[in-house]
Coordinates of C-alpha atoms in Angstrom, one line a residue:
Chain A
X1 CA 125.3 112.8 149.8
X2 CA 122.0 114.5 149.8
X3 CA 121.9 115.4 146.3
X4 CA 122.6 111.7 145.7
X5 CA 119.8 110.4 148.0
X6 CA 117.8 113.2 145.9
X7 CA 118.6 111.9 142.4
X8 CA 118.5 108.3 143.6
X9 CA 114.9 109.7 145.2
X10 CA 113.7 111.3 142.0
X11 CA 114.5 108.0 139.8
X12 CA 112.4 105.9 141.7
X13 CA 110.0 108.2 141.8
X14 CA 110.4 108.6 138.1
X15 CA 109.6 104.7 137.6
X16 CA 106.0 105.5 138.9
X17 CA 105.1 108.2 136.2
X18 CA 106.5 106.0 133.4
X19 CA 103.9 103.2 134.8
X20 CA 101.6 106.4 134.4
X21 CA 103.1 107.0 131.2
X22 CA 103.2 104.0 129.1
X23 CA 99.0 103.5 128.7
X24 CA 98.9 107.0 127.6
X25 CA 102.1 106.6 124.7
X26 CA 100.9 103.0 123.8
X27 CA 97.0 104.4 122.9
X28 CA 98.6 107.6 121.1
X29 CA 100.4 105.2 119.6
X30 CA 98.3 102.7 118.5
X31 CA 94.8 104.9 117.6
X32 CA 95.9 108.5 118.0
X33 CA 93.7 108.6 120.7
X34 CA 94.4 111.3 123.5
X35 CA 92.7 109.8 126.5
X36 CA 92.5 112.8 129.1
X37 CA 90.3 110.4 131.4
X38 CA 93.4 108.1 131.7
X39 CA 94.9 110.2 134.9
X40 CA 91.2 109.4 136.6
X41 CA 91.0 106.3 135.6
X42 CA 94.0 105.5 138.0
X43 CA 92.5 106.9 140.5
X44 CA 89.4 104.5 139.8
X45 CA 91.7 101.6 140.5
X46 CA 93.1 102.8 143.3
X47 CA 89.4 103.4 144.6
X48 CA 88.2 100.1 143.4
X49 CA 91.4 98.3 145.4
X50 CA 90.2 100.3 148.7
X51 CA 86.7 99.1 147.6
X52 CA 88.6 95.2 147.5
X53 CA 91.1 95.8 150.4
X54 CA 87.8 96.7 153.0
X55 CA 85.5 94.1 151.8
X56 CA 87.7 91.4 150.9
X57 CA 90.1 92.2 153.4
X58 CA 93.0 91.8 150.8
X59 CA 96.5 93.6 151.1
X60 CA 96.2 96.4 148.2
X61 CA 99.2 94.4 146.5
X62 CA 97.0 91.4 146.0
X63 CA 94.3 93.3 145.5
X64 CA 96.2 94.4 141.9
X65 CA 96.2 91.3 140.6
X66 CA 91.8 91.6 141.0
X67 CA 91.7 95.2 139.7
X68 CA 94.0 95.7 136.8
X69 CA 91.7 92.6 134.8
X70 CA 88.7 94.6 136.1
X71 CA 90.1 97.7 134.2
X72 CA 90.9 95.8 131.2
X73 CA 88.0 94.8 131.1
X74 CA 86.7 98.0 131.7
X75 CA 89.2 99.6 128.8
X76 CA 87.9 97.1 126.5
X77 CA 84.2 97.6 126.8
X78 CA 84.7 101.4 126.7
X79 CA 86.6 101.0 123.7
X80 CA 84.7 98.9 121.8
X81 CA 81.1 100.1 122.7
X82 CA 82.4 104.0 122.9
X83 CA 85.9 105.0 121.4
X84 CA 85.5 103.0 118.1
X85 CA 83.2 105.3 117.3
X86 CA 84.6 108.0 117.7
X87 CA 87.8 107.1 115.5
X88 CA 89.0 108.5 112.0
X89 CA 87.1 112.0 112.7
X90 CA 90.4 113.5 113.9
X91 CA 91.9 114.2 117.0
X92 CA 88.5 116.3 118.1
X93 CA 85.7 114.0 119.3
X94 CA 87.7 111.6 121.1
X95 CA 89.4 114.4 123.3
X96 CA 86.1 115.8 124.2
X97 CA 84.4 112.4 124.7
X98 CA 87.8 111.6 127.4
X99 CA 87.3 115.1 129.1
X100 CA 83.6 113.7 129.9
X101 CA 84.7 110.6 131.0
X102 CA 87.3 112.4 133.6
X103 CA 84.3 114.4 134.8
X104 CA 81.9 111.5 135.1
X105 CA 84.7 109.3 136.7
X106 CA 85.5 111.9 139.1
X107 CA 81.9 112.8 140.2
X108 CA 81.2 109.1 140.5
X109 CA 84.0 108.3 142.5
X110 CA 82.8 111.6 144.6
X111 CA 79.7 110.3 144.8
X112 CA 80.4 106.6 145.8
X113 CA 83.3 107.1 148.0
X114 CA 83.2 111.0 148.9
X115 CA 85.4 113.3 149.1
X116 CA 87.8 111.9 152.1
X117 CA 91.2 111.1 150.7
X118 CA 92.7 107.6 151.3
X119 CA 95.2 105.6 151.2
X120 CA 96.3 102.1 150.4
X121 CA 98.0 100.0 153.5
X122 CA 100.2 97.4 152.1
X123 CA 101.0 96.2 155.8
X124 CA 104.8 97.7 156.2
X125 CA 106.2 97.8 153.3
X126 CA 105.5 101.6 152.5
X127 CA 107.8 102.4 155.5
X128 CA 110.8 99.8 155.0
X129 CA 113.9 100.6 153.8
X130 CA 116.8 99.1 151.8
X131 CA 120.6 100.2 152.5
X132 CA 122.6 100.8 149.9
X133 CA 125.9 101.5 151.5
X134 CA 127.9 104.6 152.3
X135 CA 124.9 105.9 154.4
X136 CA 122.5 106.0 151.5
X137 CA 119.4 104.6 152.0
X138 CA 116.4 104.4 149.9
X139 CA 112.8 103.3 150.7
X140 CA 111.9 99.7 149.9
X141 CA 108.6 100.6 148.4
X142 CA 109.9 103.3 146.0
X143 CA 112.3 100.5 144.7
X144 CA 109.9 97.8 144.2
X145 CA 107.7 100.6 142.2
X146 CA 110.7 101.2 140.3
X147 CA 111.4 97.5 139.5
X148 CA 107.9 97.1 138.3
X149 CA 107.8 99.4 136.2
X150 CA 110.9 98.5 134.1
X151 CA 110.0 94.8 134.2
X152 CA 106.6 96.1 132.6
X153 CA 108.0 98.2 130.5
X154 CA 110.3 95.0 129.4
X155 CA 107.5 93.1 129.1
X156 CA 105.5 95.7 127.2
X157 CA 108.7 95.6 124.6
X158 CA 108.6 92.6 124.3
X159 CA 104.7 92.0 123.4
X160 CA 105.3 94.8 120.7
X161 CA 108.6 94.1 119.8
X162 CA 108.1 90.1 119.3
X163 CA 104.8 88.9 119.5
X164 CA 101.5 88.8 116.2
X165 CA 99.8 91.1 118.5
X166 CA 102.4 92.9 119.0
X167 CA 103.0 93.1 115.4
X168 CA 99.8 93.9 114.4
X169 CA 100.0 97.2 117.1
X170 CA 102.8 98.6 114.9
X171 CA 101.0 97.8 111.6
X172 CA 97.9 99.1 112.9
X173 CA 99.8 102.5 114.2
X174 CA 101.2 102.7 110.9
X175 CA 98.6 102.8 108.8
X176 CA 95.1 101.4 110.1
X177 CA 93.3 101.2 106.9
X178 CA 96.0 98.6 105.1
X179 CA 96.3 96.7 108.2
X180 CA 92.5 96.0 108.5
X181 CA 93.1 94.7 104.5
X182 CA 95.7 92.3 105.8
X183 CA 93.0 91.0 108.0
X184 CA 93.5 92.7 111.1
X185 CA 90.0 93.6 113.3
X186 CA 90.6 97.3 114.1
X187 CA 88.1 97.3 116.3
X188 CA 89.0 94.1 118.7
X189 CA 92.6 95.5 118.4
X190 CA 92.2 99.5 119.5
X191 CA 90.4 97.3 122.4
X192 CA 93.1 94.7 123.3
X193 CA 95.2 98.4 123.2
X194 CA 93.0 100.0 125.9
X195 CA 92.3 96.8 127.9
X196 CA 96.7 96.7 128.0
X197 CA 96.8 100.4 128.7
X198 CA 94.0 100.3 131.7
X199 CA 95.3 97.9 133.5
X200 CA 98.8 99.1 133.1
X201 CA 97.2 102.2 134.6
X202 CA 95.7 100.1 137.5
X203 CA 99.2 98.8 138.6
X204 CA 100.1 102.8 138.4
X205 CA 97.4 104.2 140.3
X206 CA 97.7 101.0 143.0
X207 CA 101.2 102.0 143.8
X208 CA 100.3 105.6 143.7
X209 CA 97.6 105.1 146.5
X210 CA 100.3 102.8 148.4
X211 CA 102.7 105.9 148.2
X212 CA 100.9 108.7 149.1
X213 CA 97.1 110.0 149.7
X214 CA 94.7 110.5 146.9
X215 CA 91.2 111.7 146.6
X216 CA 88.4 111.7 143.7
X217 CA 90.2 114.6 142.0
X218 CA 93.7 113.2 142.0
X219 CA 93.6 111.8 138.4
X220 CA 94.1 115.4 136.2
X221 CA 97.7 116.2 138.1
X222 CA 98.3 112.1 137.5
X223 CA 97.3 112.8 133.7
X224 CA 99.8 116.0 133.3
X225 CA 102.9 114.1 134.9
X226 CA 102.4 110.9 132.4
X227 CA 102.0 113.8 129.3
X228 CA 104.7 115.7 130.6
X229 CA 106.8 112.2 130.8
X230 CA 105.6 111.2 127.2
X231 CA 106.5 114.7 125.6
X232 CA 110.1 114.4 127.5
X233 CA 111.2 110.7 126.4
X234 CA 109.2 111.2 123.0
X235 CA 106.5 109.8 121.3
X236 CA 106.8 106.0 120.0
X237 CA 109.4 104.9 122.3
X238 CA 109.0 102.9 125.5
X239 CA 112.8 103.3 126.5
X240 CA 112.0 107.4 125.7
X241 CA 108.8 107.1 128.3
X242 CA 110.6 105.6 131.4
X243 CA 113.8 108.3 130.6
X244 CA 111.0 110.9 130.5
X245 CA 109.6 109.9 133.5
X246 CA 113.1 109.5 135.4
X247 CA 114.0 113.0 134.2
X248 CA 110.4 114.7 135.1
X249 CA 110.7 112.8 138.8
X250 CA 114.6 113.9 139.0
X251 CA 113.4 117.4 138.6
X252 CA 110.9 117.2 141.2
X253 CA 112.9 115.9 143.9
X254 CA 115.7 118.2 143.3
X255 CA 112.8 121.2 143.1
X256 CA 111.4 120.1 146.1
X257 CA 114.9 119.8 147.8
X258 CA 115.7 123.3 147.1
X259 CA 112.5 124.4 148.0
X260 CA 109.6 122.4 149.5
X261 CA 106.9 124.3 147.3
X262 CA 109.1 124.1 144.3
X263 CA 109.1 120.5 143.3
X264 CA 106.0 119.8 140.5
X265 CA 106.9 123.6 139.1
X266 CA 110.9 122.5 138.6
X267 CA 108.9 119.5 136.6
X268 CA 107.2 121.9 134.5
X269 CA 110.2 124.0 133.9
X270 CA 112.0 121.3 132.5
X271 CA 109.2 119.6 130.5
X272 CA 109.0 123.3 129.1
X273 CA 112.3 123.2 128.3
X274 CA 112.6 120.2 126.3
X275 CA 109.2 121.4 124.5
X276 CA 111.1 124.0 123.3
X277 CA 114.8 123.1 122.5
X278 CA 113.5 119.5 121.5
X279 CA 109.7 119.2 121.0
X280 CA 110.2 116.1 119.3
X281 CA 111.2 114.7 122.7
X282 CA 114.6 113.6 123.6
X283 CA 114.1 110.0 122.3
X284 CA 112.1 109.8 119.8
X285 CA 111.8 108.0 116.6
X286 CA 112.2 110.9 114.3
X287 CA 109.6 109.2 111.5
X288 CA 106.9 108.6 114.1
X289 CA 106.6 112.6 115.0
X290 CA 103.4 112.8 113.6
Chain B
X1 CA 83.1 77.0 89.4
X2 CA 81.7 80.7 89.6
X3 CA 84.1 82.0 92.8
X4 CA 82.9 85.5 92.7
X5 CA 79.7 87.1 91.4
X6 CA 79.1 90.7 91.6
X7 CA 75.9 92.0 90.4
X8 CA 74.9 95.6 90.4
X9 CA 77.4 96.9 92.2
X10 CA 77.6 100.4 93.2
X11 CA 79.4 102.5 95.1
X12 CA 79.9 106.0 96.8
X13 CA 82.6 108.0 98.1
X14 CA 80.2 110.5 100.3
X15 CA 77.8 112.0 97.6
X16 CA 80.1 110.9 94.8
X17 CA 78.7 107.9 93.1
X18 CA 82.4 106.0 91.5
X19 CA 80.8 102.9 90.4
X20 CA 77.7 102.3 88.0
X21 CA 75.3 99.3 88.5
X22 CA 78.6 96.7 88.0
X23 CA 78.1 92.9 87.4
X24 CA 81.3 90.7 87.1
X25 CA 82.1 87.2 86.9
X26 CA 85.5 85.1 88.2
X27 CA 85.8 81.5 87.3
X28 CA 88.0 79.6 90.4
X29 CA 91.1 79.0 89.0
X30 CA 91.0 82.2 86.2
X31 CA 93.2 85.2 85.6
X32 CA 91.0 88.3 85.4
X33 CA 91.9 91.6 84.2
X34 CA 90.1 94.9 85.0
X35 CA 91.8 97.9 82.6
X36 CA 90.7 101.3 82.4
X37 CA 91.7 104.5 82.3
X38 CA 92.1 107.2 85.6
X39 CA 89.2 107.5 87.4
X40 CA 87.3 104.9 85.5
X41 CA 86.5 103.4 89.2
X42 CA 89.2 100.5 89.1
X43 CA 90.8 100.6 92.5
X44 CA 87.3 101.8 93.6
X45 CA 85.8 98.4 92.4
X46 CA 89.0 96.2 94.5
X47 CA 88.6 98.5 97.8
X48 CA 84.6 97.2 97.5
X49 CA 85.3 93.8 97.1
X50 CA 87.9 93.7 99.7
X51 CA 85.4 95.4 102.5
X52 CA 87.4 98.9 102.6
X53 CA 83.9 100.7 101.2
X54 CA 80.0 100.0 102.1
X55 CA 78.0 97.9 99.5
X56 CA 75.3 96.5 99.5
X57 CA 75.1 92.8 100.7
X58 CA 73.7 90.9 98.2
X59 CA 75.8 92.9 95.4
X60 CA 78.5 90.5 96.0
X61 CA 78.9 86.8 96.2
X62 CA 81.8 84.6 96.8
X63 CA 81.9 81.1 96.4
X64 CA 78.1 81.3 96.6
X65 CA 77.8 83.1 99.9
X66 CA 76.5 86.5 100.3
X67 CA 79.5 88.6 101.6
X68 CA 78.6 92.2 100.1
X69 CA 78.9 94.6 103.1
X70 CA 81.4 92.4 105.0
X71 CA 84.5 93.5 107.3
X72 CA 87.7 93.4 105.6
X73 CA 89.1 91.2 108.0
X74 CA 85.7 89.0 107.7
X75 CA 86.3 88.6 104.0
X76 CA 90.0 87.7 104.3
X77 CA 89.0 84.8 106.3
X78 CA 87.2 83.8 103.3
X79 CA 90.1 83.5 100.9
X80 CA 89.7 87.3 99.6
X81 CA 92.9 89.8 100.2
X82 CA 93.9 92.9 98.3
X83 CA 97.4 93.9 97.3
X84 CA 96.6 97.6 97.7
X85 CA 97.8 100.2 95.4
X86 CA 100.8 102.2 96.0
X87 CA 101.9 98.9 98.0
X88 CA 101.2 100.3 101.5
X89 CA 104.0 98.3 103.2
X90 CA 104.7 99.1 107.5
X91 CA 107.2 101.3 107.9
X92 CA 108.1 100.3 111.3
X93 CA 107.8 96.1 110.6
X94 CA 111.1 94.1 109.1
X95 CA 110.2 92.6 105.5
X96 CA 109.6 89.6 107.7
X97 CA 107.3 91.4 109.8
X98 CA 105.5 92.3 107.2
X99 CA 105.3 89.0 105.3
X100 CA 104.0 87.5 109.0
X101 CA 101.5 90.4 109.2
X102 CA 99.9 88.9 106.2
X103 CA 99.4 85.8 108.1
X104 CA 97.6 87.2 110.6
X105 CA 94.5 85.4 110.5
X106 CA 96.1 81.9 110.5
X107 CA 94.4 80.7 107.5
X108 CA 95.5 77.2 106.2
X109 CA 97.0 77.2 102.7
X110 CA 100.4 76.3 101.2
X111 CA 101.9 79.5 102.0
X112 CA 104.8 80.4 104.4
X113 CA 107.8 82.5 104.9
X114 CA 110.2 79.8 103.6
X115 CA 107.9 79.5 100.3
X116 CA 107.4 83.4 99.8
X117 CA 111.8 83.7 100.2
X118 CA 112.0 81.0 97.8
X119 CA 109.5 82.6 95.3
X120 CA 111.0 86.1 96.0
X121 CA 114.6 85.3 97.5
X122 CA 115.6 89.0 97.6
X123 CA 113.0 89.2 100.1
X124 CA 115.0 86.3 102.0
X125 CA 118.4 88.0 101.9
X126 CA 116.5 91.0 103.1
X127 CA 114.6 89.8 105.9
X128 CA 115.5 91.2 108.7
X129 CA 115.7 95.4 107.0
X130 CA 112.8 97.6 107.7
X131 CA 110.0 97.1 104.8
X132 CA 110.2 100.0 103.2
X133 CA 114.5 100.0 103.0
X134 CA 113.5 97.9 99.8
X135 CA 113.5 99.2 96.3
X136 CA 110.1 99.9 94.6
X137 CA 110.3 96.7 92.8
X138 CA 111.1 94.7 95.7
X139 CA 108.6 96.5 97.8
X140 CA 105.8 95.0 95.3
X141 CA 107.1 92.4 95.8
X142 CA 106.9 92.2 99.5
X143 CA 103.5 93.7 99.0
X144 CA 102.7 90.6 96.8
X145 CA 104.3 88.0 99.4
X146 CA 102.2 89.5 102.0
X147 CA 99.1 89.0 100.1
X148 CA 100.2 85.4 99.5
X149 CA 101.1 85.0 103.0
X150 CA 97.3 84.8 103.7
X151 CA 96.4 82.0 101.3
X152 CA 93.8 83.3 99.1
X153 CA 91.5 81.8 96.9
X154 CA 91.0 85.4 95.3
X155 CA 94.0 87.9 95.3
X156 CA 93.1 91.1 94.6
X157 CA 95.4 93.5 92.9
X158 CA 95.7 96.7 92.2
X159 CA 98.4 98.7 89.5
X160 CA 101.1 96.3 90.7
X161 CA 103.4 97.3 87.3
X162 CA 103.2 101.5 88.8
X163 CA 106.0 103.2 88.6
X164 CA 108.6 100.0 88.6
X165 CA 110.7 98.9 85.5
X166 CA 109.5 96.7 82.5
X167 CA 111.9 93.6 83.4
X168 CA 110.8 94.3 87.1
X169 CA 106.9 94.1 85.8
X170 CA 108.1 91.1 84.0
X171 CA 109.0 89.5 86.3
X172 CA 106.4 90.1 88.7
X173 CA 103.5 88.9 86.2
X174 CA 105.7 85.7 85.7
X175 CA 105.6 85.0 89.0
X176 CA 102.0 85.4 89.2
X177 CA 101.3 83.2 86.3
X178 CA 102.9 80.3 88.5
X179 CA 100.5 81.5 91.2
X180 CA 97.7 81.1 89.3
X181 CA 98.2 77.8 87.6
X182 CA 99.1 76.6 90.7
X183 CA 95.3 77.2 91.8
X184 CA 95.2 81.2 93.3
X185 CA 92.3 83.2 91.6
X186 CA 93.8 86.3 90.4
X187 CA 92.3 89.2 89.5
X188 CA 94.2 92.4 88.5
X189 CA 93.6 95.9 87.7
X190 CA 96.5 97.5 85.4
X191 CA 96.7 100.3 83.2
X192 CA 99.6 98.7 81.5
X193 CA 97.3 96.9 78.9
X194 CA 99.6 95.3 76.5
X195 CA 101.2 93.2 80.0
X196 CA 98.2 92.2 81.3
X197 CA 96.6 91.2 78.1
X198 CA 99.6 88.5 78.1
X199 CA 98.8 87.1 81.3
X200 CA 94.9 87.5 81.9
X201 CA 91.8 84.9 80.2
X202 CA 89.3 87.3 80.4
X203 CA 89.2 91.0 80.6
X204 CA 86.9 93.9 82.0
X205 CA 87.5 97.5 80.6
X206 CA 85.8 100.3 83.2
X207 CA 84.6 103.6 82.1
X208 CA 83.4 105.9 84.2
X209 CA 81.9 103.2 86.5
X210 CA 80.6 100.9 84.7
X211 CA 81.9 98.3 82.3
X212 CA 82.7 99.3 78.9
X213 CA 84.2 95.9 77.4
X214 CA 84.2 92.9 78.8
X215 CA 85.7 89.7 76.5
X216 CA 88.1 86.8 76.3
X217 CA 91.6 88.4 76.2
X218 CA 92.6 86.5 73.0
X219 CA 89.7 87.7 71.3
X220 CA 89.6 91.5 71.8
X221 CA 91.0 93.5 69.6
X222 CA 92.9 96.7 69.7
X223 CA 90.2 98.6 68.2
X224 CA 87.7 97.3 70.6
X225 CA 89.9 98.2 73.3
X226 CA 91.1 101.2 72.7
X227 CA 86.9 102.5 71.9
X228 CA 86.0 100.8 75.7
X229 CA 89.1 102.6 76.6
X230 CA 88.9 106.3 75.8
X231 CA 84.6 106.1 74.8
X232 CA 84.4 106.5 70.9

């Protein structure tokens, strides 16, 4: 019965890093672009719904539907005045240009709201619990995480899978240059990308600072569990993201079950595993590898 | 009507200049033909008009506005969309995807998915099969479709016969000959003379940059040609 409370733990848990996840995979996707300022900029939403939650006096869940348009917006303006540039000159620039961001973000955030660490107060909910029978419980909170993500992640396919926008994503991620010829705006659409990506990151890093405490230098660890996710499920694949996420959070629970202090390095191990037995990640599209 | 009037145009890759001081006229309603050898700066010349390279605005004018220098995207709003060479088509979109990716800026004109299936029904019984399942005939023609998909006044294309059989080229250029008469501007670069000399009014020949030849296509003759062609 405990190992089942752990899995059942470790899946929910695993719902939060593919919310993590998905902004990182769908910008890779879409523009190649490795943002290593998305783990921080998480932690800015979750910063910027304290920010709402003491002034406005708003329940951090409300608060999300406020701060993940504030980070599209945000995602948008960075990528139209900032990332655009930095574009078609290989994989380089853009990493470096991220890695400043993450600093800038974090000493900002330092700067504006110290170094305490916080927390988001939902009013109750963090602490409920569902029953699911036979003694097994599992935290209401972790659940509704869980059913968020997936019913992002189904709406996510669905944009791609079915809509022009959508559409045009794919086209773009297949070959950019054609797809502006077809009449595509490049630029506008590598900002609709981020805009979707940062305020899919919001929702993340909101339910993050409902779950447990953060600071201003929480977003790098945030940033390795959504690569370590993406590299699991594989590139190009939403499905692949959430079962990369399930399996990095199963491994931590079970880690931390057999050992308190073991939990993040069983993640590792097994994101190290599949690196090397199937670096292509376990769901992949095996054209979109690149 | 004059629809598009280049004048001087050059162009660069980096420090490498690919096209000489070009001037060019298309009538609204004409075939054009742009022949040349390899490296005479064909697809060079297309990839300009179509906004894929930096010229110079004034170089370039379409149905009398100055649009040298413009976005591809701005200039396929205008009527102007290039079937690229080497066809290009999404891997990951569904021959209808494709097609609908063509229509992606919405403009008005009298072409749709049910009219590209009925020009190209193996495209139609295919729909629903990832783009580039098709063979390399059918793939052009895709490519085609999607270009038409946008409603041009000008369609831009470039080596369309490559690599594909003569009853498949055939076929192709008789499709595009209803195109044109029904009112699309066409202009093509081929290196497949002796086709596009069939289809084409007027013809340019490129030499190293700049134009060689330029004449009515009923009125050249295979002599002229073949001197803009190789440089006598």
């Amino acid at each position: 019965m405990v190992w089942i409370d752990t899995i059942v733990q470790g899946i929910l848990l695993g719902g939060l890093y593919a919310l993590f996840a998905t902004g990182l995979s769908l910008i890779f996707g879409v523009m190649r672009l490795v943002n290593l300022a998305h783990g921080d900029f998480s932690i800015l939403a979750a910063f910027i719904a304290v920010f709402a939650v003491q002034s406005l006096g708003l329940n951090p869940l409300v608060a999300l539907l406020l701060v993940a348009p504030v980070m599209a917006t945000v995602g948008y303006g960075l990528q139209r005045l900032v990332l655009n540039r930095l574009l078609g000159r290989g994989i380089l620039p853009a990493v470096l240009v991220t890695f400043g961001l993450s600093i800038v973000i974090q000493n900002g955030l330092l700067e504006t709201f110290s170094a305490d660490s916080r927390r988001l107060n939902p009013g109750g909910i963090e602490t409920a619990s569902v029953s699911l029978g036979g003694g097994l419980a599992v935290g209401a909170f972790p659940l509704l995480t869980f059913a968020v993500a997936v019913l992002l992640l189904v709406g996510l396919q669905i944009l791609i899978g079915r809509s022009a926008i959508g559409r045009a994503f794919r086209a773009a991620s297949d070959d950019g240059a054609t797809a502006a010829l077809m009449g595509i705006d490049n630029g506008r659409l590598y900002g609709l990308a981020m805009a979707l990506s940062l305020a899919i990151v919001a929702v993340a890093g909101i339910f993050l600072g409902i779950r447990t405490t953060f600071t201003f230098s929480s977003g790098p660890d945030r940033l390795l569990f959504a690569f370590e996710a993406v590299i699991i499920g594989g590139l190009g694949s939403l499905w692949g993201t959430l079962a990369g996420g399930v399996i990095l959070g199963v491994a931590q629970t079970i880690g931390a079950r057999l050992s308190p202090g073991w939990g993040v390095l069983t993640g590792h191990l097994v994101f190290l595993a599949v690196l090397l037995l199937r670096p292509s990640g376990l769901f992949a599209k095996s054209r979109r590898v690149d | 009507m004059t629809l598009l009037t280049v004048r001087g145009l050059s162009a660069f890759y980096g420090d490498f200049q690919a096209l000489f001081d070009i001037s060019l006229d298309v009538t609204e309603g004409e075939t054009v033909a742009v022949i040349g050898a390899n490296g005479a700066g064909k697809t060079t010349f297309l990839r300009a008009l179509a906004g894929a390279l930096p010229v110079p605005r004034g170089a370039v004018q379409f149905a009398g506005r100055q649009v040298g220098g413009r976005p591809a995207h701005a200039l396929v709003d205008l009527g102007i969309v290039l079937v690229p060479e080497g066809r290009k088509i999404f891997p990951s979109l569904s021959v209808r995807e494709n097609l609908q990716i063509g229509a992606y800026r919405r403009r008005a004109g009298p072409w749709t998915l049910d009219r590209v299936y009925r020009t190209f029904p193996v495209l139609g019984e295919r729909r629903e099969q990832p783009g580039t399942n098709l063979s390399g005939g059918e793939q052009q023609m895709l490519a085609i479709g999607r270009g038409l998909m946008a409603n041009p006044r000008l369609l831009l294309m470039d080596e369309i016969s490559l690599g594909l059989a003569p009853v498949v080229v055939q076929h192709l250029y008789e499709v595009l000959g209803t195109v044109n008469t029904e009112g699309t501007t066409l202009l093509v670069v081929e290196q497949d003379v002796s086709q596009v000399l069939a289809v084409a009014h007027r013809v340019y020949c490129f030499r190293k940059g700049t134009v060689a030849l330029e004449g009515v296509a009923g009125h050249l003759t295979r002599e002229q040609i073949f001197a803009a062609y190789f440089g006598a």
